[in-house]
Tab-separated table of C-alpha atoms in Angstrom:
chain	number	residue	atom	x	y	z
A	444	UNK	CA	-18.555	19.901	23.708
A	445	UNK	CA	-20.418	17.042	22.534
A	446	UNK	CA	-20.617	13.531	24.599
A	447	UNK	CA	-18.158	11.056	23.663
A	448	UNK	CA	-18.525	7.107	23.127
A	449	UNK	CA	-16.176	4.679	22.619
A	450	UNK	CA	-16.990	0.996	21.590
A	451	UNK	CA	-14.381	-1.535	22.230
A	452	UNK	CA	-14.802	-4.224	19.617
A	453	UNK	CA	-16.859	-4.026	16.026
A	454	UNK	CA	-18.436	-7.586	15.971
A	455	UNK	CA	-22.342	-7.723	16.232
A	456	UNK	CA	-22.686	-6.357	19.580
A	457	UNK	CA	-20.796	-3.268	19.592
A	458	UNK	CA	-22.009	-2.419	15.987
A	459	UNK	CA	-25.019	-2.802	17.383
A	460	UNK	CA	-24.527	-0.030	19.966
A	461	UNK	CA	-22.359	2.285	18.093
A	462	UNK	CA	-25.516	2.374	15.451
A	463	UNK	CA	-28.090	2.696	18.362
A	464	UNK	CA	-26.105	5.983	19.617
A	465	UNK	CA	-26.030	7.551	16.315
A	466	UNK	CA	-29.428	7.550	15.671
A	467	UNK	CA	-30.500	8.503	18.544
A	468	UNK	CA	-27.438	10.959	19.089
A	469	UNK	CA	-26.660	12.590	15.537
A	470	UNK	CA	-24.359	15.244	17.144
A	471	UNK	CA	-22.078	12.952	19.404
A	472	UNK	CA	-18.583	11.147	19.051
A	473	UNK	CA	-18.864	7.940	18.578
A	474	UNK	CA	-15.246	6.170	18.318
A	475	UNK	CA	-15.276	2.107	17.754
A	476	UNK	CA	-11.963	0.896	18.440
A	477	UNK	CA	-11.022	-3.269	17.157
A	478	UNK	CA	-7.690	-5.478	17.344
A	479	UNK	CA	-9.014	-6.963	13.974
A	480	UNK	CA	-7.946	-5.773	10.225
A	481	UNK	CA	-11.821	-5.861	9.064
A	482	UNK	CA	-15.238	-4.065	10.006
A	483	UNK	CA	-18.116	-6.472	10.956
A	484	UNK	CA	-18.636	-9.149	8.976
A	485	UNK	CA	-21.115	-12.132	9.787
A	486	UNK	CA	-19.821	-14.988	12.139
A	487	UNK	CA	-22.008	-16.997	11.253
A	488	UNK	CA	-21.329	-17.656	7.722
A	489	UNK	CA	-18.025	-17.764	8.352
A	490	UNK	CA	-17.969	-21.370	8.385
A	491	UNK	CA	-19.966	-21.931	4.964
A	492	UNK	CA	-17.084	-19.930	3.478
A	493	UNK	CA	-14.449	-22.335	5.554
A	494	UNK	CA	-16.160	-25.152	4.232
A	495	UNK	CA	-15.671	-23.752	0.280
A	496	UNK	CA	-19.596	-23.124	0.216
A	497	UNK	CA	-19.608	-19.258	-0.031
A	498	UNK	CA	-17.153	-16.721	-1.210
A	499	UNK	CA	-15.569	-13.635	0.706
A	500	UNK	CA	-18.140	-11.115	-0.615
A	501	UNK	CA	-21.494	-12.436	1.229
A	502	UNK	CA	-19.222	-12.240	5.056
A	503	UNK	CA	-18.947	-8.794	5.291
A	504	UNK	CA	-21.614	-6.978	6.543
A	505	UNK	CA	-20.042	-3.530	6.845
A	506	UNK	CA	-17.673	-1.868	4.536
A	507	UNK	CA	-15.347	1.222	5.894
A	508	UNK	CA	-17.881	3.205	4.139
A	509	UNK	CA	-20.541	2.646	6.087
A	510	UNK	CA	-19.399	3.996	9.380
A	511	UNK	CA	-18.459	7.004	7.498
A	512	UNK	CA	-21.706	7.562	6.382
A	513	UNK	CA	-22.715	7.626	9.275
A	514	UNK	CA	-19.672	9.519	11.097
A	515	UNK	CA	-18.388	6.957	13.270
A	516	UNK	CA	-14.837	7.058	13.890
A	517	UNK	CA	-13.411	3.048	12.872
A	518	UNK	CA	-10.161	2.319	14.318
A	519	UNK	CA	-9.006	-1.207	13.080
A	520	UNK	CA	-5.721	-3.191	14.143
A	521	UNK	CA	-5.860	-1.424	17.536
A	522	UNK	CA	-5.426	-3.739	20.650
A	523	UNK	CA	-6.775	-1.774	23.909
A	524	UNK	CA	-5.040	-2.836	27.102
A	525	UNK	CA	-6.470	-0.909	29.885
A	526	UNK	CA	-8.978	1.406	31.114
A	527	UNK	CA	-8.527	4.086	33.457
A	528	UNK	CA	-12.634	4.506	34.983
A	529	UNK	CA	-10.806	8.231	36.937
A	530	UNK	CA	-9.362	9.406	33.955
A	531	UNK	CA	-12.470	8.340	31.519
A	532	UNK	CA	-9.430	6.750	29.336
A	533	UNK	CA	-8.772	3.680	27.069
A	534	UNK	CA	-4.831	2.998	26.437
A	535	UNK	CA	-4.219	1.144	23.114
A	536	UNK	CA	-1.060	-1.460	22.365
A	537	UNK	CA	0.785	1.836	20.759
A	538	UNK	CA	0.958	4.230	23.596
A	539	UNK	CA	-2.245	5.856	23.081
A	540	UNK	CA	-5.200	7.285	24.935
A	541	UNK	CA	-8.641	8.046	23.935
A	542	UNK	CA	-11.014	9.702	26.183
A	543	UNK	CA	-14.830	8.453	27.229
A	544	UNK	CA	-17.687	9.899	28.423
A	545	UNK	CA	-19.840	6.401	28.622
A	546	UNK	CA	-17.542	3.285	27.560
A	547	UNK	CA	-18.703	0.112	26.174
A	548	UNK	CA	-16.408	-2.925	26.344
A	549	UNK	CA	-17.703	-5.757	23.739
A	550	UNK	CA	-14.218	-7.408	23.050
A	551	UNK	CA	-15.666	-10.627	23.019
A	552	UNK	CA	-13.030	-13.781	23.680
A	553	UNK	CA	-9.992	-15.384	22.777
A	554	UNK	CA	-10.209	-19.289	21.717
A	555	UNK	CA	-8.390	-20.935	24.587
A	556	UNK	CA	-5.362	-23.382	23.290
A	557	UNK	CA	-4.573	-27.372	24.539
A	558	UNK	CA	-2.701	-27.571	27.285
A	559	UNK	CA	-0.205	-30.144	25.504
A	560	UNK	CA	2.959	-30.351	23.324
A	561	UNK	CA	2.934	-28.885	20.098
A	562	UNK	CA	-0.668	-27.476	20.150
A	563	UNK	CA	1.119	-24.416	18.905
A	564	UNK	CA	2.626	-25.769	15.841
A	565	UNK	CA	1.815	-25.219	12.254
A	566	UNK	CA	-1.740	-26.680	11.473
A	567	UNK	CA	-3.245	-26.348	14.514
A	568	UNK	CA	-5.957	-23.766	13.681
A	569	UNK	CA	-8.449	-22.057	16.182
A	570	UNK	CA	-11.932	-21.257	14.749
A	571	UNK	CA	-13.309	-17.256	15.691
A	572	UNK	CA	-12.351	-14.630	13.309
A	573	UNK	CA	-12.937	-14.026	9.450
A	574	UNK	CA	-8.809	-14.699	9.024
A	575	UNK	CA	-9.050	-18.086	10.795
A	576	UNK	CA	-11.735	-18.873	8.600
A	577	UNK	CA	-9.449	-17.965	5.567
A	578	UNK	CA	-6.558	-19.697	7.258
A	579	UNK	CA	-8.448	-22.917	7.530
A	580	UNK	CA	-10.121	-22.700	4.209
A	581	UNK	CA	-6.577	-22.763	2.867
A	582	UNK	CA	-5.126	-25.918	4.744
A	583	UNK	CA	-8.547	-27.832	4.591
A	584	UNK	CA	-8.691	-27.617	0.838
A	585	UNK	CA	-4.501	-29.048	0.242
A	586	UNK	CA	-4.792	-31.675	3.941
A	587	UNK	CA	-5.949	-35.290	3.129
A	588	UNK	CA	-6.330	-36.012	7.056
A	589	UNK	CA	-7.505	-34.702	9.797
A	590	UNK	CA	-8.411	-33.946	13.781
A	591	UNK	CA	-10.830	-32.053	15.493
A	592	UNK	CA	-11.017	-31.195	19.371
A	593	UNK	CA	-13.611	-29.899	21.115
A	594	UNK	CA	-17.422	-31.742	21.534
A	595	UNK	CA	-19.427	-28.711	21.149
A	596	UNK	CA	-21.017	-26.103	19.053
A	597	UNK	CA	-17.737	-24.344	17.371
A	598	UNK	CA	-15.869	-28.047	17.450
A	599	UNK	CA	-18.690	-29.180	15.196
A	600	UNK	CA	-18.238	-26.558	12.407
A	601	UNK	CA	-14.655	-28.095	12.498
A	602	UNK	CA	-15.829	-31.469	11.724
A	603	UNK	CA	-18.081	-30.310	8.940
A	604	UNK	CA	-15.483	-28.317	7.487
A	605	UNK	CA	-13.588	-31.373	7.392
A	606	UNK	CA	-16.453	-33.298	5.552
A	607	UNK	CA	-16.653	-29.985	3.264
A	608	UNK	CA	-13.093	-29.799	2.317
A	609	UNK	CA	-13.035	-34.209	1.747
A	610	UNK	CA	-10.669	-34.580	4.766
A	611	UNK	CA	-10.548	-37.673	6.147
A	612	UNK	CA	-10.831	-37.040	9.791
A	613	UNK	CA	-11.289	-38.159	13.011
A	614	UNK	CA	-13.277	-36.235	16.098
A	615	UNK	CA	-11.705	-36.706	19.244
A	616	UNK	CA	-14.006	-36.404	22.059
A	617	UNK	CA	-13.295	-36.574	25.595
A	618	UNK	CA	-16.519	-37.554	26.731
A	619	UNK	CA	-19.059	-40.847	24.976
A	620	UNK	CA	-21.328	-38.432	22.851
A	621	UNK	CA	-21.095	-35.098	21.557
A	622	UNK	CA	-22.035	-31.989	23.908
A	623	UNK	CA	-23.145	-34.518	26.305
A	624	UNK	CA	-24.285	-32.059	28.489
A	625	UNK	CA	-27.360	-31.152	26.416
A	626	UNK	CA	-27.979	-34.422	24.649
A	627	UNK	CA	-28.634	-37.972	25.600
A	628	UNK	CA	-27.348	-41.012	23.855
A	629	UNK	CA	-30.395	-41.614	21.324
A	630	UNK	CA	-30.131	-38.038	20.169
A	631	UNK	CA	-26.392	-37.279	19.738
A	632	UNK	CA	-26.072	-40.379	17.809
A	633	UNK	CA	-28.065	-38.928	15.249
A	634	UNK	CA	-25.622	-36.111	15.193
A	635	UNK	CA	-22.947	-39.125	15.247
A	636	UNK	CA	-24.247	-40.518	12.263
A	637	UNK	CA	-24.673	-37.161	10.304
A	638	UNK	CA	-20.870	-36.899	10.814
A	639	UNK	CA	-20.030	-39.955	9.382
A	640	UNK	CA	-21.984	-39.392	6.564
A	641	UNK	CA	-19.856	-36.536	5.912
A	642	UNK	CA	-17.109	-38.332	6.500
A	643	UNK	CA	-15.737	-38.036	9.984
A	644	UNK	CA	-15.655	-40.390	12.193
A	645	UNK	CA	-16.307	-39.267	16.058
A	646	UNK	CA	-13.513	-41.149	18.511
A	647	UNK	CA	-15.367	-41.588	21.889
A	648	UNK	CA	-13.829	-41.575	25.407
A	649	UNK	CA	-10.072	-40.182	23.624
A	650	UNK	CA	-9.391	-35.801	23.799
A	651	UNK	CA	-5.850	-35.002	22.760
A	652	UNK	CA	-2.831	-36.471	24.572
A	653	UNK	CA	-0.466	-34.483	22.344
A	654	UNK	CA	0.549	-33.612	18.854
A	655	UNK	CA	3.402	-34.464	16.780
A	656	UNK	CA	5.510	-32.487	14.077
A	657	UNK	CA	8.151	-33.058	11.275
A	658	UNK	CA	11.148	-31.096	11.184
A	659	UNK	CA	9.280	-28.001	10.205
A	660	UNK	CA	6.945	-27.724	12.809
A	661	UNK	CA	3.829	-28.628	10.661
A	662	UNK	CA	1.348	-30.999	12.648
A	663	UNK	CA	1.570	-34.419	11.272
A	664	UNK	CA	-0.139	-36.797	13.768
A	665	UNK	CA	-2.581	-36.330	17.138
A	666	UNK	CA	-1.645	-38.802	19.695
A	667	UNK	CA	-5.209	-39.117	21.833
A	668	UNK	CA	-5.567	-39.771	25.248
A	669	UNK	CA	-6.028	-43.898	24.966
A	670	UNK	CA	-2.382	-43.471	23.124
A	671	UNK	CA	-3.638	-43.826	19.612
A	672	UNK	CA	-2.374	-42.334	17.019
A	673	UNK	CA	-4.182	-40.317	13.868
A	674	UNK	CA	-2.635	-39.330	10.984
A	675	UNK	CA	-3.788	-35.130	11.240
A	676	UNK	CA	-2.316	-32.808	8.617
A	677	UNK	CA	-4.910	-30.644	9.683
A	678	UNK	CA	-6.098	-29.902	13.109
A	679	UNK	CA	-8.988	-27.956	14.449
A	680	UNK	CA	-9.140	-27.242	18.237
A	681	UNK	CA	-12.496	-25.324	19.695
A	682	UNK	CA	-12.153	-25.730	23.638
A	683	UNK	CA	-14.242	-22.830	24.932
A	684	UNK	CA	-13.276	-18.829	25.002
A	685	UNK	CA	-10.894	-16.817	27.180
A	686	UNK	CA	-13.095	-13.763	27.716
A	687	UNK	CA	-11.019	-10.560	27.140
A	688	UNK	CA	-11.706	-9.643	30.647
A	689	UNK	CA	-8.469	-8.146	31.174
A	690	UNK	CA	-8.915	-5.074	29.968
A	691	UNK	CA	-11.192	-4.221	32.812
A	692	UNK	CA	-8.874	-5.957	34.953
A	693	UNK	CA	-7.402	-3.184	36.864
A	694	UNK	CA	-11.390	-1.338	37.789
A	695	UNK	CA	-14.163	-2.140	40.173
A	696	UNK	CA	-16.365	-4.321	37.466
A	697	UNK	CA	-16.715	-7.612	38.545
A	698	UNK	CA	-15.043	-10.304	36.484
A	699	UNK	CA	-15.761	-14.019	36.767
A	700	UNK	CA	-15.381	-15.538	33.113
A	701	UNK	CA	-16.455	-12.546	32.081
A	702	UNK	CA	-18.046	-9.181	33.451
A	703	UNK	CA	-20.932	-9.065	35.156
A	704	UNK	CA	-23.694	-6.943	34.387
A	705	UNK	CA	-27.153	-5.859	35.382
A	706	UNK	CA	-30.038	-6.119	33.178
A	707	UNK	CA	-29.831	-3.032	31.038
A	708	UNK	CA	-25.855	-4.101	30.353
A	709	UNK	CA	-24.233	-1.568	33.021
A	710	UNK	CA	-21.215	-2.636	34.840
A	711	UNK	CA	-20.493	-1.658	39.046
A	712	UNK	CA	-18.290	0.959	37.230
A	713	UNK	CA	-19.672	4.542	36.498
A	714	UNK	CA	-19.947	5.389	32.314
A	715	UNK	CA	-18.681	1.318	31.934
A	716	UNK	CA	-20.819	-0.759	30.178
A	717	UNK	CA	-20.420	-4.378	28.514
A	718	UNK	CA	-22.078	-6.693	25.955
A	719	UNK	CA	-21.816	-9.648	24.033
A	720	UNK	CA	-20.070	-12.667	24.484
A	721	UNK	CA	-17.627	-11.246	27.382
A	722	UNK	CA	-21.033	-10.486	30.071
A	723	UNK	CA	-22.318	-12.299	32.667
A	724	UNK	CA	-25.896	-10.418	32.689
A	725	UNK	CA	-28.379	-10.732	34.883
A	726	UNK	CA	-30.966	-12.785	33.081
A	727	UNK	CA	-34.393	-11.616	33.734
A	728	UNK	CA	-36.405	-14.846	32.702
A	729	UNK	CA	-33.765	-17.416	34.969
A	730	UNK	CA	-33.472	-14.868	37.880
A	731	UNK	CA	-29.921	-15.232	37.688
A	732	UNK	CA	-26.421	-14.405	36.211
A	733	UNK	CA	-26.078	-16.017	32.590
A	734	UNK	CA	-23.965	-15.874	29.488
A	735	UNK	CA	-24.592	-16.739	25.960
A	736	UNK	CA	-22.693	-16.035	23.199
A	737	UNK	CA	-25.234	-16.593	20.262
A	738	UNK	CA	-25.416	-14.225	17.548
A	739	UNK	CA	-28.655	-12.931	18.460
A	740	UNK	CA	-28.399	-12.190	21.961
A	741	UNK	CA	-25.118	-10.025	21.007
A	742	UNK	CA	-26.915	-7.869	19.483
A	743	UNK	CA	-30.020	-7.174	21.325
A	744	UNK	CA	-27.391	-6.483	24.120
A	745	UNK	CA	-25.357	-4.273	21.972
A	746	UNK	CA	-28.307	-2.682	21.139
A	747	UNK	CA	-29.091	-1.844	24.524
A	748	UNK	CA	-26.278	-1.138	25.849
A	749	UNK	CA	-26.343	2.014	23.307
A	750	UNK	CA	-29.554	2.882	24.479
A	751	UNK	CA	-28.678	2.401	28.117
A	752	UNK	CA	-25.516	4.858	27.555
A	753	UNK	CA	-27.713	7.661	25.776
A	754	UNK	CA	-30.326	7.152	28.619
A	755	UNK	CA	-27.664	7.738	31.339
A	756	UNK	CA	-26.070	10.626	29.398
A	757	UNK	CA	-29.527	12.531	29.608
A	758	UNK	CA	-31.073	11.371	26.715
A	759	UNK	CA	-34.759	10.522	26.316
A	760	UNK	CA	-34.654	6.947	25.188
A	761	UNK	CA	-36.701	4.021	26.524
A	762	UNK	CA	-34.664	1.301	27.532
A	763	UNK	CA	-36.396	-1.747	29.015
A	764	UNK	CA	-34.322	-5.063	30.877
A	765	UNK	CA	-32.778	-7.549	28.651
A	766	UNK	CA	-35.218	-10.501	28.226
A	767	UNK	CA	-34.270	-12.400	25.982
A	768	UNK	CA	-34.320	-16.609	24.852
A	769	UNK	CA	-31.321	-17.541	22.490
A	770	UNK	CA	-30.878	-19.803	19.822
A	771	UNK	CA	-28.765	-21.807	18.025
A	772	UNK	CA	-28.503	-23.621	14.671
A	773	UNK	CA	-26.707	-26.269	13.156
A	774	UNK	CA	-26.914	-26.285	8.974
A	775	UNK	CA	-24.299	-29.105	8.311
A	776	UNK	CA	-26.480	-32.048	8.252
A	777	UNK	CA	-29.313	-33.181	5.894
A	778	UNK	CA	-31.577	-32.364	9.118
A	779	UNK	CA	-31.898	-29.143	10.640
A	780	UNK	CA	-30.545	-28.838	14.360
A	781	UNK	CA	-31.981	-25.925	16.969
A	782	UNK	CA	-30.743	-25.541	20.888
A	783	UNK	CA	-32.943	-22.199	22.870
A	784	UNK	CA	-32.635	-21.112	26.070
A	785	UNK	CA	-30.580	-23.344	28.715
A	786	UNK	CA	-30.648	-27.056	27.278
A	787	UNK	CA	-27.418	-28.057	29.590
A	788	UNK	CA	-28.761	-26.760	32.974
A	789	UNK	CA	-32.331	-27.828	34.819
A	790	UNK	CA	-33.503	-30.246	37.049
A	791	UNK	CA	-35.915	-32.278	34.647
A	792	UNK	CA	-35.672	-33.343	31.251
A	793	UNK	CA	-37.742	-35.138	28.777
A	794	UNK	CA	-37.209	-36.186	25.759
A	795	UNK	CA	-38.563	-38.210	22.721
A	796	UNK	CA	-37.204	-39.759	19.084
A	797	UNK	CA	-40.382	-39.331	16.307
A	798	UNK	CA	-37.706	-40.762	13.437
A	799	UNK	CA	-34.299	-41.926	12.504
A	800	UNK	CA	-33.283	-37.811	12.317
A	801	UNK	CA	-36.166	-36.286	14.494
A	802	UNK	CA	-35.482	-35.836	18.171
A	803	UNK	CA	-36.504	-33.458	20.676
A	804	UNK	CA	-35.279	-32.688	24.321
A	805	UNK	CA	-37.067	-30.271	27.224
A	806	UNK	CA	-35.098	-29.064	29.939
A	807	UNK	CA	-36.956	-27.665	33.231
A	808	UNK	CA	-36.114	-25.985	36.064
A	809	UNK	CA	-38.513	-25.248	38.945
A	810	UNK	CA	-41.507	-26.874	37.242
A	811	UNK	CA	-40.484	-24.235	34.242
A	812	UNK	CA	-39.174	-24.612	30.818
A	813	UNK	CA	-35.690	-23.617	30.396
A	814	UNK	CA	-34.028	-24.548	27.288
A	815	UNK	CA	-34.038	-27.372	24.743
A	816	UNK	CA	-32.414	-29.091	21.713
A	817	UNK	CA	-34.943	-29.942	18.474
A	818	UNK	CA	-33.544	-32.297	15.221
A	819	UNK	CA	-35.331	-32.705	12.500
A	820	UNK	CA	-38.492	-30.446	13.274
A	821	UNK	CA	-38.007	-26.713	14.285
A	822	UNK	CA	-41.682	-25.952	13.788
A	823	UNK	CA	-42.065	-25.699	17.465
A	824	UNK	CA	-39.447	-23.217	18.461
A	825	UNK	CA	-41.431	-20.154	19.001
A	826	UNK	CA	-43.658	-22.039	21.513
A	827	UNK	CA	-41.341	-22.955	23.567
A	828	UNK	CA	-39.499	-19.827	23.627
A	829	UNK	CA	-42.861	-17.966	24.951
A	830	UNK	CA	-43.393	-20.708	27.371
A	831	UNK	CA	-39.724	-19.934	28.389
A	832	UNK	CA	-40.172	-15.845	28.398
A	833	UNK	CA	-43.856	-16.384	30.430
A	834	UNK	CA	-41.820	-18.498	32.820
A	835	UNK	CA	-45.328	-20.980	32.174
A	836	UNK	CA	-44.967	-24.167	34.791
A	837	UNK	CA	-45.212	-26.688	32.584
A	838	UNK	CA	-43.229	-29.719	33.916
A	839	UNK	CA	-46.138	-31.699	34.485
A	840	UNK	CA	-47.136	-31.806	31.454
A	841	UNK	CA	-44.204	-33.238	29.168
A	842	UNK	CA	-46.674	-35.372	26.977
A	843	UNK	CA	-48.847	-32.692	25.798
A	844	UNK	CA	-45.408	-30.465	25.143
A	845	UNK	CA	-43.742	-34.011	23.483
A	846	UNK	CA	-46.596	-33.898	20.933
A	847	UNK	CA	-44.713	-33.330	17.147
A	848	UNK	CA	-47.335	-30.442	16.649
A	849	UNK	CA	-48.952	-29.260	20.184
A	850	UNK	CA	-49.990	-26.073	20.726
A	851	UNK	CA	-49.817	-23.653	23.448
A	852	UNK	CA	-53.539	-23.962	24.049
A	853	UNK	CA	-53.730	-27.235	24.396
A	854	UNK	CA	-51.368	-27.105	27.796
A	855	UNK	CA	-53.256	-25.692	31.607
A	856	UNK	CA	-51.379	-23.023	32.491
A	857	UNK	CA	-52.975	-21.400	35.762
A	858	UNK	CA	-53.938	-17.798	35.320
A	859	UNK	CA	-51.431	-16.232	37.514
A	860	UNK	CA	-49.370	-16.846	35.153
């Protein structure tokens, strides 16, 4: 009989995997099994189409066709809701069971909802899948006003869809800057500015108290946390994920906001593997547990995972740790906007403004660089990600690695490293 794998989710990461078995494993069954209508299609453009900027066509990356060229068995609309690791089983919403030899479980998250009234009523929209994207395309384009929640990377494509769609709206944020945890003053109020340029104007110190309705349902008004209240047709929410942890919830893996992982993307249970958004992996570079959810580090883990799997089935594949720095870009603005590695975590920082919409930030940990956040000028991106991935200690010398064009050679890094 030939070996069976079965993927648990079709974005990036496990499409990632299930095409990383099948090349390497032309004779094997290789099942992917989704809750969504759709095969993959590209997150990240997602929100050009929400904002009105791109049609459906460009999103989707593969058509049902496509994994039958290739023989992969697509199951769409399928919700999986346990695994038994004795019985090498899956059990889906509708009663059924499919059988594993070496499992993979990149299911990704679920956009956590406001803990206040009315945050389920009509209008309030959560930002992750292709049919949100639709769902908010539609509102955004007929809504005059608006509210978004959530000072971070997801809540900001909800602002800019806003300024896309014309609505006026206001960005509620609990904290005095957005994603204060990676930016200072100076350099999120370039970010602040860039929003009201598009037309939405960010509400300091506020969050969301509570939402009011009309006698429909439909959101009419956000009520923030100093009591004020907004006029919000349309209301976008991005609070963080609830990792779909659960479905390992009943086995040995270890779950703590998500499963944790070693470095070639193996779980504590035999044939059980994860990747994506939903690990905590043991990051090679940090020397600890980590989790990212950008769109390239889900798939270099998906495509190790794969690899991992065929190597532990008996198959002669190379498979080498996950090392890996991640990015993240920002399109929405006039100025481009990068974060790599760990910009919210260190011990040092430095940081320094070269124009009105040119910042740049350094985070350190240990003498070593970490992570980051560059406005304005990305030129120097892939230095700092090899200084990250050499582990370089470089703390001491934040002017040389402040200069708008320095290069590597120009810093003393001692040998041993």
């Amino acid at each position: 009989m030939s070996e069976s794998y079965v993927i648990i989710g079709d974005g990036i990461a496990g499409s990632s995997a299930a095409e990383a078995i099948r090349e390497a494993a032309p004779d094997a069954d290789v099942t992917v099994v989704t809750d969504e209508g759709e095969a993959l299609y590209n997150r990240i453009l997602i929100k050009e189409f929400a904002k009105g900027k791109l049609p459906e066509a460009p999103i989707s990356i593969h058509e049902p066709d496509w994994y039958d060229e290739r023989d992969i068995d697509l199951e769409l609309n399928t919700l999986v809701t346990g695994v038994d690791p004795d019985a090498h089983t899956i059990r889906t919403h509708d009663g059924e069971e499919i059988s594993y030899d070496k499992l993979l479980v990149a299911a990704g998250g679920t956009p956590n909802q406001l803990p206040v009234e009315n945050s389920d009523a009509e209008g309030v929209h959560h930002f992750w899948t292709f049919q949100d994207a639709r769902q908010i395309r539609e509102h955004a384009e007929e809504a005059d006003t608006g509210v978004v929640v959530g000072a971070g990377l997801l809540g900001i494509d909800l602002a800019a869809i806003c300024g896309g769609q014309d609505v006026d709206a206001k960005y509620l944020m609990r904290g005095d800057r957005w994603w204060r945890y990676a930016l200072s003053a100076e350099g999120a109020e370039i970010i602040h500015e860039g929003l009201r340029e598009k037309g939405v104007e960010p509400v300091f110190e506020s969050g969301a108290d509570h939402f009011e309705t009309n006698d429909d349902g439909e959101v009419v008004a956000t009520v923030d946390g100093n009591g004020e209240r907004h006029e919000s047709e349309f209301v976008g929410v991005a609070i963080g994920l609830d990792f779909n942890v659960e479905i390992l919830q009943d086995t040995e893996a270890t779950i703590d906001n998500g499963v944790h992982v070693d470095e070639y993307m193996r779980t504590e249970v035999d044939d059980v593997y994860a990747a994506g958004d939903i690990t905590q992996y043991w990051d090679t570079i940090m020397d600890e547990r980590a989790q990212n959810g950008s769109w390239g580090s889900a798939k270099q883990q998906g495509a190790l995972a794969g690899k991992t799997m065929l190597a532990d089935a008996g198959h002669d594949v190379d498979i080498e740790p996950f090392r890996w720095v991640s990015s993240y870009s920002i399109t929405h603005f006039d100025f481009p906007f990068l974060s790599f590695g760990f910009p919210t975590m260190g011990d040092e920082s430095c940081e320094r403004k070269y124009s009105d919409t040119e910042w740049r930030r350094l985070t350190f940990k240990d003498g070593k660089l970490i992570g980051g956040v560059l406005i304005g000028n990305l030129a120097p991106q892939s230095k700092y990600k090899q200084l990250i991935k050499d582990e370089a200690v470089v703390a001491d010398q934040q002017d040389v690695l402040l200069q708008e064009n320095f290069e590597i050679d120009e810093l003393a890094i001692p040998q041993e490293q």
